Amino acid sequence: MDLFRTKRVYRLIPLGAAATFLLWALAHFGVADHSLYRFRADEPDHFYRGPPPPPFAGAYPPHPPPGGPPPRLRPASKWNKRADAVRDAFRHAYKGYQEHADAHDELLPVSKSFVDNFNGWRLTMVDSLDTMLIMGLHDEFRETIPIIANMTFALNEGSYAPFFETVIRYLGGLLSAYAISGEPILLARADDLGTMLLPAFNTPRGLPMYAVNTVSGKTRTGWTGDNILWAEALSCQMEYKYLAHLTGRHEYFDRVESIMDLMNSADIKDSQFATKWSVMTGKPTNNQFSVGAFADSAHEYLLKQWLLTAKSEPKARDMYLRVADSILRNLLYITPERNLLYVTDISGTSGPSHNFEHLSCFLPGLLALGAHTLALPARDRQLHEWAAQGLAYTCWLTYADHETGLGPDEMSMTPMPVDEAHPHGGRWLDLVEEWEDGGRVGDVPPGLKEAPPKRTEERDYHAMKPEYLLRPETVESFYIMWRTTGDEAWRERGWAVFQAIEKEAKTASGYASVLSVERSPARLKDEMPSFFTAETLKYLYLLFEDEELIPLDRWVFNTEAHPLPVFEWADWEKERYGIPRSAGQAAIP
């Protein structure tokens, strides 16, 4: 009998077709289309191709397959071995955190205890998620997912989340880890947290309050009263704009862009934005112009907003260019002995303070990044590059000058005297112009000659705060200088810093801040801030890794070193948010 003429077999044909289609669909769609889990040993350049497509209408990308990617095959070069040493340091620090501070914010590495100083939501774990992924520590990363899935970000009545720190550390950490891994629960939790923090913007001019209760929405002021620091007001735009792009929630964009509009329209002389602003009036309440602790990341986010949104928001770019020009003209000075270039602050007509903060060592990296990405006139590009090189070398000398090999947190620089020869008192740009007018004698601009370290206390400065707090700013700039110039001297300097950290700051359970950089062995402070694993070790690892794992033209680091992927606004988004359809990239005349 003809088999295909029987009824029973005919009934099986649709079932077989359906099964075949199902198997094809599983093979075709069942693996998350994300570079981290598509990596093959013969395609190393695909490791960080980019984030998963943004989810629309709740369509999150599928879970990545278990096991993670196979180990990357890379040559056993000197630098890759040094990157491995940094990864071992991260493992040591994170293991100590898990053993002694698990379920809490930060490890106390001397007493082997813990502290809940930022909401009690496992800060070090969340802040370190993308570091694990970048270093290939997939087992450690996978262990965090069930924990994050159960997070609620709820605070008891009377408890408040500091808005600035929660955005850059928690929200930035979740978004970056989502962008790299494609794990949908990370975006879901980021969306939850982003919404719970929104009441902070409920002020007369939309400037965020210092802290917010994530359950009741109540807010409170901080140590500055009704004032907010410029850094706090302008260090939420990257995270919220990316979150708006991923979720389509216009309130995320609207809340942070209103602050940009406020600042852009403010009546500010010479683009010298004050470090304190009233949340009630939206106006400055002091006249300090600085790149230090009160303002640092605001300068970053002007340039980085423009880069993050594929160079589509000229308002942010133009503000960065105006402010950077004012920094170069007003805040950069040179010491009289070794001609060290440094950045300080000014207040009204009182002149420069000549204080130089470790936190300000982010600036050379920012200037180098701007010179690398902006369509600057040749003269301006050269000035930005010179300033970046001279400042970064001074940051390095503040480490090399000390017995521990580590740099102090704040210094008072020796000012150049104001006299007939130096009527400008050592202001860098005046000295550069004099050098150019004089025929560029020596071919090295003022402030760029690499003076040798001085291991005596008779230096061009004295330490006002001699502690080293495991901060990342200096090695952050080393990393960007290396990637934008190709000069391996920055890698060697970074290796010296890492060796000093290993020698002076390592404990049995992690790494501790150093109370004074002047004497070795150093006395330790019982703290390991989360930015050590989130930033310092990450930048050191990327500095030593031969492969450019996070290309600077496709990723942008937030101020907590969480890389976010460059994205383009869709036409409907540009229309909704008032973004120019084709924003030019021409330089500002």
Coordinates of C-alpha atoms in Angstrom, one line a residue:
M1 CA 0.0 0.0 0.0
D2 CA 1.2 3.5 -0.7
L3 CA 2.3 4.8 2.7
F4 CA 1.4 8.5 1.9
R5 CA -2.2 7.5 1.0
T6 CA -3.1 6.4 4.5
K7 CA -5.0 8.8 6.7
R8 CA -2.9 8.2 9.7
V9 CA 0.3 9.3 8.0
Y10 CA -1.4 12.4 6.5
R11 CA -2.3 13.5 10.0
L12 CA 1.3 13.4 11.0
I13 CA 2.5 15.8 8.2
P14 CA 1.3 19.1 9.9
L15 CA 2.9 17.9 13.2
G16 CA 6.2 17.2 11.5
A17 CA 6.2 20.5 9.8
A18 CA 5.4 22.3 13.0
A19 CA 8.2 20.5 14.8
T20 CA 10.7 21.3 12.0
F21 CA 9.7 25.0 12.2
L22 CA 10.1 25.0 16.0
L23 CA 13.6 23.5 15.9
W24 CA 14.6 26.0 13.2
A25 CA 13.2 28.9 15.3
L26 CA 15.1 27.7 18.4
A27 CA 18.3 27.5 16.5
H28 CA 17.9 30.8 14.9
F29 CA 16.5 32.9 17.7
G30 CA 17.4 31.0 20.9
V31 CA 20.8 32.6 21.5
A32 CA 21.0 36.2 22.6
D33 CA 22.5 38.3 19.9
H34 CA 25.1 40.0 22.0
S35 CA 28.8 40.1 21.6
L36 CA 29.8 39.0 25.0
Y37 CA 28.2 35.6 24.5
R38 CA 28.9 35.3 20.8
F39 CA 32.7 35.5 21.2
R40 CA 34.8 32.9 19.4
A41 CA 38.5 32.5 19.8
D42 CA 39.1 33.3 16.1
E43 CA 37.1 36.6 16.3
P44 CA 38.7 38.6 19.1
D45 CA 37.5 41.9 17.6
H46 CA 33.9 40.8 18.2
F47 CA 34.1 40.8 22.0
Y48 CA 32.7 44.2 22.5
R49 CA 30.8 44.8 19.3
G50 CA 28.1 46.7 21.1
P51 CA 25.0 46.4 23.3
P52 CA 21.9 44.4 22.5
P53 CA 19.2 46.3 20.5
P54 CA 17.2 48.6 22.9
P55 CA 14.0 46.8 24.0
F56 CA 10.7 48.4 22.9
A57 CA 7.3 47.7 24.3
G58 CA 8.8 45.5 27.0
A59 CA 10.6 43.2 24.5
Y60 CA 13.7 42.4 26.5
P61 CA 16.5 40.4 24.9
P62 CA 16.5 36.7 25.8
H63 CA 18.7 35.3 28.5
P64 CA 22.3 34.5 27.5
P65 CA 23.2 30.8 27.4
P66 CA 24.7 29.3 30.5
G67 CA 28.5 29.1 30.9
G68 CA 29.4 32.4 29.3
P69 CA 31.9 32.7 26.4
P70 CA 35.0 30.5 26.2
P71 CA 38.2 32.0 27.5
R72 CA 39.7 34.6 25.2
L73 CA 42.9 33.5 23.4
R74 CA 45.5 36.2 23.8
P75 CA 49.3 36.2 23.6
A76 CA 51.2 36.0 26.8
S77 CA 52.7 39.5 26.4
K78 CA 54.3 41.6 29.2
W79 CA 51.2 43.8 29.3
N80 CA 48.6 41.0 29.2
K81 CA 50.4 39.4 32.2
R82 CA 50.2 42.7 34.0
A83 CA 46.5 42.9 33.2
D84 CA 46.2 39.4 34.7
A85 CA 47.9 40.7 37.9
V86 CA 45.2 43.4 38.1
R87 CA 42.5 40.8 37.7
D88 CA 44.0 38.8 40.5
A89 CA 43.9 42.0 42.6
F90 CA 40.2 42.4 41.9
R91 CA 39.6 38.7 42.8
H92 CA 41.4 39.2 46.1
A93 CA 39.4 42.4 46.9
Y94 CA 36.0 40.9 45.8
K95 CA 36.6 37.7 47.7
G96 CA 37.3 39.7 50.8
Y97 CA 34.1 41.6 50.3
Q98 CA 32.1 38.4 49.8
E99 CA 33.5 36.8 52.9
H100 CA 33.3 39.8 55.3
A101 CA 30.8 42.3 53.8
D102 CA 28.4 40.3 51.7
A103 CA 24.9 41.8 51.7
H104 CA 26.4 45.2 52.8
D105 CA 27.9 48.1 50.9
E106 CA 31.6 48.2 51.5
L107 CA 34.4 46.1 53.1
L108 CA 36.4 47.3 56.0
P109 CA 39.6 45.6 55.0
V110 CA 41.6 46.0 58.2
S111 CA 39.0 44.9 60.7
K112 CA 37.5 42.4 58.2
S113 CA 34.1 43.9 58.8
F114 CA 31.6 46.0 56.8
V115 CA 29.8 49.3 56.5
D116 CA 26.5 50.3 55.0
N117 CA 27.2 53.9 53.9
F118 CA 25.3 54.0 50.6
N119 CA 21.8 52.7 51.1
G120 CA 22.7 49.1 52.2
W121 CA 22.0 47.7 48.7
R122 CA 25.3 45.8 48.2
L123 CA 27.1 48.7 46.7
T124 CA 30.5 47.1 46.0
M125 CA 28.7 44.2 44.2
V126 CA 26.6 46.4 41.9
D127 CA 29.4 48.9 41.3
S128 CA 31.7 46.0 40.2
L129 CA 29.4 44.2 37.8
D130 CA 30.9 45.6 34.6
T131 CA 34.4 45.1 36.0
M132 CA 33.7 41.4 36.3
L133 CA 32.4 41.3 32.7
I134 CA 35.4 43.2 31.3
M135 CA 37.8 41.0 33.2
G136 CA 36.1 37.8 32.0
L137 CA 34.9 36.8 35.5
H138 CA 31.7 35.3 34.3
D139 CA 31.2 33.0 37.2
E140 CA 31.3 35.9 39.7
F141 CA 28.9 37.9 37.5
R142 CA 26.4 35.1 37.2
E143 CA 26.2 34.7 40.9
T144 CA 25.0 38.3 41.2
I145 CA 21.9 37.9 39.0
P146 CA 19.6 36.1 41.4
I147 CA 20.5 38.7 44.1
I148 CA 19.8 41.6 41.8
A149 CA 16.5 40.0 40.7
N150 CA 15.3 40.2 44.3
M151 CA 16.4 43.8 44.9
T152 CA 13.6 46.3 45.7
F153 CA 15.7 49.4 46.5
A154 CA 13.3 50.0 49.4
L155 CA 14.3 52.3 52.2
N156 CA 12.8 52.6 55.7
E157 CA 11.0 55.7 56.7
G158 CA 13.6 58.3 57.7
S159 CA 16.3 56.8 55.4
Y160 CA 17.4 58.6 52.2
A161 CA 19.4 57.7 49.2
P162 CA 22.0 60.3 48.2
F163 CA 20.9 61.2 44.6
F164 CA 24.3 61.8 43.0
E165 CA 26.1 58.7 44.4
T166 CA 23.1 56.5 43.8
V167 CA 22.8 57.5 40.2
I168 CA 26.5 57.2 39.2
R169 CA 27.2 54.0 41.2
Y170 CA 24.0 52.0 41.3
L171 CA 22.1 53.2 38.2
G172 CA 25.2 53.5 36.2
G173 CA 26.5 50.1 37.3
L174 CA 23.2 48.4 36.4
L175 CA 23.0 50.0 33.0
S176 CA 26.6 49.3 32.0
A177 CA 26.3 45.7 33.0
Y178 CA 23.1 45.4 31.0
A179 CA 24.8 47.0 28.0
I180 CA 27.6 44.5 28.1
S181 CA 25.8 41.3 29.1
G182 CA 22.3 41.7 27.8
E183 CA 20.8 40.4 31.0
P184 CA 17.2 41.7 31.1
I185 CA 16.9 41.7 34.8
L186 CA 19.6 44.4 35.0
L187 CA 17.5 46.8 32.8
A188 CA 14.4 46.0 34.8
R189 CA 16.1 46.9 38.1
A190 CA 17.6 50.0 36.5
D191 CA 14.2 51.1 35.3
D192 CA 12.8 50.5 38.8
L193 CA 15.6 52.5 40.5
G194 CA 15.4 55.3 37.9
T195 CA 11.7 55.8 38.6
M196 CA 12.1 55.7 42.4
L197 CA 14.7 58.5 42.3
L198 CA 12.6 60.8 40.1
P199 CA 11.0 62.7 43.1
A200 CA 14.4 64.2 43.7
F201 CA 13.7 66.5 40.8
N202 CA 10.5 67.9 42.4
T203 CA 11.9 71.3 43.1
P204 CA 10.9 74.8 41.8
R205 CA 13.6 74.8 39.0
G206 CA 14.0 71.0 38.6
L207 CA 17.5 70.8 40.3
P208 CA 17.7 67.5 42.2
M209 CA 17.6 67.5 46.0
Y210 CA 20.5 66.0 47.9
A211 CA 18.7 62.8 48.8
V212 CA 15.3 61.0 48.3
N213 CA 13.4 58.2 50.1
T214 CA 12.7 55.6 47.4
V215 CA 9.4 54.5 48.9
S216 CA 7.7 57.7 50.0
G217 CA 9.4 60.0 47.6
K218 CA 10.2 62.4 50.4
T219 CA 13.4 64.4 49.9
R220 CA 15.9 66.1 52.2
T221 CA 18.8 68.5 52.0
G222 CA 22.4 67.7 52.6
W223 CA 25.4 69.5 54.2
T224 CA 25.0 72.4 51.7
G225 CA 21.4 73.1 52.8
D226 CA 19.2 74.3 50.0
N227 CA 22.2 74.4 47.7
I228 CA 23.3 71.7 45.3
L229 CA 26.8 71.2 44.0
W230 CA 27.3 71.8 40.3
A231 CA 28.7 68.2 40.0
E232 CA 25.5 66.8 41.6
A233 CA 23.2 68.8 39.2
L234 CA 25.1 67.8 36.0
S235 CA 26.1 64.2 36.7
C236 CA 22.8 62.4 36.0
Q237 CA 22.3 63.1 32.3
M238 CA 24.2 60.2 30.8
E239 CA 22.4 57.6 32.9
Y240 CA 18.9 59.0 32.5
K241 CA 19.2 59.7 28.8
Y242 CA 20.4 56.2 28.1
L243 CA 17.6 54.8 30.2
A244 CA 15.1 57.0 28.3
H245 CA 16.4 55.5 25.1
L246 CA 16.1 52.0 26.3
T247 CA 12.7 52.3 27.8
G248 CA 11.0 55.1 25.9
R249 CA 10.1 56.9 29.1
H250 CA 10.2 60.6 28.2
E251 CA 10.2 61.8 31.8
Y252 CA 13.8 60.4 32.2
F253 CA 15.0 62.7 29.4
D254 CA 12.8 65.7 30.3
R255 CA 14.0 65.9 33.9
V256 CA 17.7 65.9 33.2
E257 CA 17.5 68.0 30.0
S258 CA 15.7 70.7 31.9
I259 CA 18.8 71.1 34.0
M260 CA 20.9 71.5 30.8
D261 CA 18.5 74.2 29.6
L262 CA 18.8 76.0 32.9
M263 CA 22.5 76.0 32.8
N264 CA 22.7 76.9 29.2
S265 CA 20.5 80.0 29.6
A266 CA 22.1 81.1 32.9
D267 CA 23.8 84.5 33.0
I268 CA 27.3 83.2 33.7
K269 CA 30.4 85.4 33.1
D270 CA 33.1 83.8 30.9
S271 CA 31.4 80.4 31.3
Q272 CA 32.8 80.2 34.9
F273 CA 30.0 78.1 36.4
A274 CA 29.7 78.3 40.1
T275 CA 30.2 75.2 42.3
K276 CA 26.9 75.8 44.3
W277 CA 23.4 76.4 43.1
S278 CA 20.1 77.1 44.9
V279 CA 17.5 74.4 44.3
M280 CA 14.9 77.0 45.1
T281 CA 15.9 79.7 42.6
G282 CA 18.1 77.8 40.2
K283 CA 20.8 80.5 40.5
P284 CA 24.4 80.3 41.7
T285 CA 25.1 81.0 45.4
N286 CA 28.8 81.4 45.3
N287 CA 31.5 82.5 42.8
Q288 CA 33.9 79.6 42.9
F289 CA 35.1 78.3 39.6
S290 CA 36.7 74.9 39.9
V291 CA 37.3 71.4 38.4
G292 CA 37.7 69.9 41.9
A293 CA 35.3 68.0 44.2
F294 CA 32.3 70.3 43.8
A295 CA 32.4 70.5 40.0
D296 CA 34.5 67.7 38.5
S297 CA 32.0 65.3 36.9
A298 CA 29.8 68.2 35.6
H299 CA 32.7 69.1 33.2
E300 CA 32.9 65.4 32.1
Y301 CA 29.2 65.1 31.4
L302 CA 29.1 68.1 29.1
L303 CA 31.4 66.4 26.6
K304 CA 30.3 62.9 27.3
Q305 CA 26.6 63.5 26.8
W306 CA 27.5 64.7 23.3
L307 CA 29.6 61.6 22.7
L308 CA 27.1 59.2 24.2
T309 CA 24.3 60.3 21.9
A310 CA 26.4 59.9 18.7
K311 CA 27.4 63.6 18.7
S312 CA 23.8 64.6 18.2
E313 CA 23.3 67.2 21.0
P314 CA 25.2 70.4 20.1
K315 CA 24.1 72.2 23.3
A316 CA 26.2 69.9 25.5
R317 CA 29.1 70.1 23.1
D318 CA 29.0 73.9 22.9
M319 CA 28.8 74.2 26.7
Y320 CA 31.9 72.0 27.0
L321 CA 33.9 74.0 24.6
R322 CA 33.1 77.3 26.3
V323 CA 33.9 75.9 29.8
A324 CA 37.1 74.2 28.6
D325 CA 38.3 77.4 27.1
S326 CA 37.7 79.2 30.4
I327 CA 39.5 76.5 32.3
L328 CA 42.6 76.8 30.1
R329 CA 42.6 80.6 30.4
N330 CA 41.9 80.9 34.1
L331 CA 42.7 77.8 36.1
L332 CA 46.0 76.4 34.8
Y333 CA 49.2 77.6 36.5
I334 CA 52.9 76.6 36.6
T335 CA 55.2 76.2 39.7
P336 CA 58.4 78.2 39.7
E337 CA 60.9 75.4 40.4
R338 CA 60.1 72.4 38.2
N339 CA 57.6 74.2 36.1
L340 CA 54.8 71.7 37.0
L341 CA 51.5 72.4 35.3
Y342 CA 48.5 72.2 37.6
V343 CA 44.9 73.1 37.8
T344 CA 43.4 75.1 40.7
D345 CA 40.3 77.1 41.4
I346 CA 39.4 80.8 41.7
S347 CA 36.7 82.7 43.6
G348 CA 35.6 86.0 42.2
T349 CA 38.4 88.6 42.3
S350 CA 40.4 86.9 45.0
G351 CA 42.6 85.1 42.6
P352 CA 43.7 81.4 42.5
S353 CA 43.9 79.3 45.6
H354 CA 46.7 77.2 44.2
N355 CA 45.2 74.1 45.7
F356 CA 45.4 71.0 43.5
E357 CA 43.2 68.0 44.2
H358 CA 43.7 64.4 43.3
L359 CA 40.1 64.5 42.1
S360 CA 41.2 67.1 39.5
C361 CA 43.5 64.5 37.8
F362 CA 40.5 63.4 35.7
L363 CA 41.0 66.6 33.7
P364 CA 43.9 65.6 31.5
G365 CA 42.0 62.5 30.4
L366 CA 38.9 64.6 29.6
L367 CA 40.9 67.2 27.6
A368 CA 42.7 64.4 25.7
L369 CA 39.3 62.8 25.0
G370 CA 37.9 66.1 23.7
A371 CA 41.0 66.8 21.5
H372 CA 40.6 63.2 20.1
T373 CA 36.9 63.5 19.3
L374 CA 36.0 67.2 18.7
A375 CA 36.4 69.0 15.4
L376 CA 38.7 71.6 17.0
P377 CA 40.7 74.3 15.1
A378 CA 44.3 73.2 15.0
R379 CA 45.5 75.8 17.5
D380 CA 42.8 74.8 20.1
R381 CA 43.5 71.1 19.6
Q382 CA 47.2 71.7 20.3
L383 CA 46.4 73.6 23.5
H384 CA 44.1 70.9 24.7
E385 CA 46.7 68.2 24.0
W386 CA 49.5 70.2 25.6
A387 CA 47.4 70.9 28.7
A388 CA 46.4 67.2 28.9
Q389 CA 50.1 66.0 28.7
G390 CA 51.4 68.5 31.2
L391 CA 48.7 67.9 33.8
A392 CA 48.9 64.2 33.5
Y393 CA 52.6 64.3 34.1
T394 CA 52.2 66.4 37.2
C395 CA 49.6 63.9 38.5
W396 CA 52.2 61.2 37.9
L397 CA 54.9 63.2 39.7
T398 CA 52.7 63.5 42.8
Y399 CA 53.0 59.8 43.0
A400 CA 56.6 59.4 42.0
D401 CA 57.7 62.1 44.5
H402 CA 56.7 60.0 47.5
E403 CA 58.3 57.1 49.3
T404 CA 55.2 55.0 49.0
G405 CA 54.8 55.6 45.3
L406 CA 51.3 56.9 45.9
G407 CA 49.8 60.4 45.5
P408 CA 48.3 62.7 48.2
D409 CA 44.6 63.7 48.1
E410 CA 45.2 67.4 48.1
M411 CA 48.2 69.7 47.7
S412 CA 49.0 73.3 48.0
M413 CA 51.2 74.3 45.1
T414 CA 54.0 76.8 45.3
P415 CA 52.8 79.8 43.3
M416 CA 55.1 81.7 40.9
P417 CA 55.6 85.2 42.3
V418 CA 53.9 88.1 40.6
D419 CA 56.8 90.4 39.4
E420 CA 57.9 92.3 36.4
A421 CA 59.0 89.1 34.6
H422 CA 55.7 87.3 35.5
P423 CA 52.9 89.8 35.8
H424 CA 50.4 87.0 35.4
G425 CA 51.9 85.0 38.3
G426 CA 52.6 81.8 36.4
R427 CA 49.3 81.5 34.5
W428 CA 49.9 78.9 31.9
L429 CA 48.3 80.3 28.9
D430 CA 50.1 83.6 29.2
L431 CA 53.4 81.7 29.5
V432 CA 52.6 79.7 26.4
E433 CA 51.8 82.8 24.4
E434 CA 55.1 84.4 25.5
W435 CA 56.9 81.2 24.5
E436 CA 55.3 81.3 21.1
D437 CA 56.0 85.0 20.6
G438 CA 59.6 84.4 21.5
G439 CA 60.1 81.8 18.8
R440 CA 59.3 78.6 20.8
V441 CA 62.7 78.2 22.3
G442 CA 63.5 74.6 23.2
D443 CA 60.5 73.2 21.3
V444 CA 58.8 72.2 24.6
P445 CA 55.9 74.4 25.7
P446 CA 55.9 75.7 29.3
G447 CA 54.7 73.1 31.8
L448 CA 55.5 70.1 29.5
K449 CA 59.1 69.4 30.3
E450 CA 59.3 66.2 32.3
A451 CA 61.1 67.1 35.5
P452 CA 62.5 64.3 37.6
P453 CA 60.8 63.2 40.9
K454 CA 62.0 64.6 44.2
R455 CA 61.9 62.3 47.1
T456 CA 62.5 65.0 49.6
E457 CA 59.9 67.2 51.3
E458 CA 61.4 70.3 49.5
R459 CA 59.1 70.1 46.5
D460 CA 56.9 72.5 44.5
Y461 CA 54.1 71.8 46.9
H462 CA 53.1 70.4 50.3
A463 CA 50.4 67.9 51.0
M464 CA 47.4 69.4 52.7
K465 CA 45.7 66.0 52.8
P466 CA 48.5 63.3 52.7
E467 CA 46.2 60.3 52.5
Y468 CA 45.8 58.1 49.4
L469 CA 42.2 57.0 49.2
L470 CA 42.5 54.4 46.4
R471 CA 41.2 57.0 44.0
P472 CA 41.1 56.3 40.2
E473 CA 41.5 59.8 38.6
T474 CA 45.2 59.6 37.8
V475 CA 45.2 56.1 36.3
E476 CA 41.9 57.1 34.5
S477 CA 43.9 59.8 32.7
F478 CA 46.8 57.5 32.1
Y479 CA 44.4 55.1 30.3
I480 CA 42.9 57.8 28.1
M481 CA 46.4 59.3 27.4
W482 CA 47.6 55.9 26.3
R483 CA 44.7 55.2 24.0
T484 CA 44.7 58.6 22.4
T485 CA 48.5 59.1 22.0
G486 CA 49.9 55.5 21.9
D487 CA 52.7 56.6 24.3
E488 CA 53.6 53.5 26.4
A489 CA 55.2 55.7 29.1
W490 CA 51.7 56.1 30.5
R491 CA 51.4 52.3 30.8
E492 CA 54.7 52.1 32.6
R493 CA 53.6 54.8 35.0
G494 CA 50.4 53.0 35.6
W495 CA 52.3 49.8 36.4
A496 CA 54.4 51.7 39.0
V497 CA 51.1 52.9 40.6
F498 CA 49.7 49.4 40.7
Q499 CA 52.9 48.0 42.2
A500 CA 52.7 50.7 44.9
I501 CA 49.1 49.8 45.7
E502 CA 50.1 46.1 46.0
K503 CA 53.0 47.0 48.3
E504 CA 51.3 49.6 50.5
A505 CA 47.6 49.1 50.5
K506 CA 47.0 45.3 50.3
T507 CA 45.6 43.5 53.3
A508 CA 44.6 39.9 54.1
S509 CA 41.0 40.6 53.0
G510 CA 41.3 43.4 50.4
Y511 CA 42.9 46.8 49.9
A512 CA 42.9 49.8 52.3
S513 CA 43.3 53.5 51.9
V514 CA 46.6 54.9 53.1
L515 CA 46.8 57.5 55.8
S516 CA 50.0 59.1 54.6
V517 CA 51.9 58.7 51.4
E518 CA 55.1 60.1 52.9
R519 CA 56.5 57.0 54.6
S520 CA 56.7 53.3 53.7
P521 CA 55.3 51.0 55.0
A522 CA 52.2 53.1 55.1
R523 CA 49.6 53.2 57.9
L524 CA 46.2 52.0 56.7
K525 CA 42.7 53.5 57.0
D526 CA 40.0 50.9 57.5
E527 CA 38.0 51.4 54.3
M528 CA 37.8 50.0 50.7
P529 CA 35.6 52.4 48.7
S530 CA 33.5 50.7 46.0
F531 CA 35.2 52.9 43.4
F532 CA 38.4 50.9 43.9
T533 CA 36.9 47.9 42.2
A534 CA 34.6 49.9 40.0
E535 CA 37.1 52.4 38.7
T536 CA 40.8 52.1 39.8
L537 CA 41.3 48.4 39.1
K538 CA 39.1 48.6 35.9
Y539 CA 41.2 51.5 34.4
L540 CA 44.4 49.7 35.3
Y541 CA 43.2 46.5 33.7
L542 CA 42.2 48.3 30.5
L543 CA 45.5 50.2 30.5
F544 CA 47.5 47.0 30.5
E545 CA 45.3 44.8 28.3
D546 CA 46.7 44.9 24.8
E547 CA 43.3 44.6 23.1
E548 CA 41.1 47.7 23.2
L549 CA 38.2 46.0 25.0
I550 CA 36.2 49.3 25.3
P551 CA 36.8 51.3 22.2
L552 CA 36.5 55.0 23.0
D553 CA 34.6 55.7 19.8
R554 CA 31.8 53.2 20.7
W555 CA 31.6 53.4 24.5
V556 CA 31.6 56.4 27.0
F557 CA 32.6 56.0 30.6
N558 CA 30.4 57.7 33.2
T559 CA 32.1 59.3 36.2
E560 CA 32.1 56.0 38.1
A561 CA 33.9 54.3 35.1
H562 CA 30.8 52.5 34.0
P563 CA 31.0 52.3 30.2
L564 CA 27.7 53.0 28.3
P565 CA 27.4 52.4 24.6
V566 CA 27.1 55.2 22.1
F567 CA 23.6 55.2 20.7
E568 CA 21.7 57.2 18.1
W569 CA 18.3 58.8 18.8
A570 CA 15.6 57.6 16.4
D571 CA 13.8 60.3 14.4
W572 CA 10.7 60.0 16.6
E573 CA 12.9 60.5 19.7
K574 CA 14.5 63.6 18.2
E575 CA 11.1 65.0 17.5
R576 CA 9.9 64.2 21.0
Y577 CA 12.9 65.7 22.7
G578 CA 13.6 68.6 20.4
I579 CA 17.0 67.3 19.3
P580 CA 18.2 68.6 15.9
R581 CA 17.6 66.1 13.1
S582 CA 21.2 66.5 11.8
A583 CA 23.4 68.1 14.4
G584 CA 26.6 69.4 12.9
Q585 CA 30.0 68.6 14.4
A586 CA 31.7 71.8 13.4
A587 CA 34.0 73.4 15.8
I588 CA 33.0 76.6 17.7
P589 CA 34.7 79.6 16.2

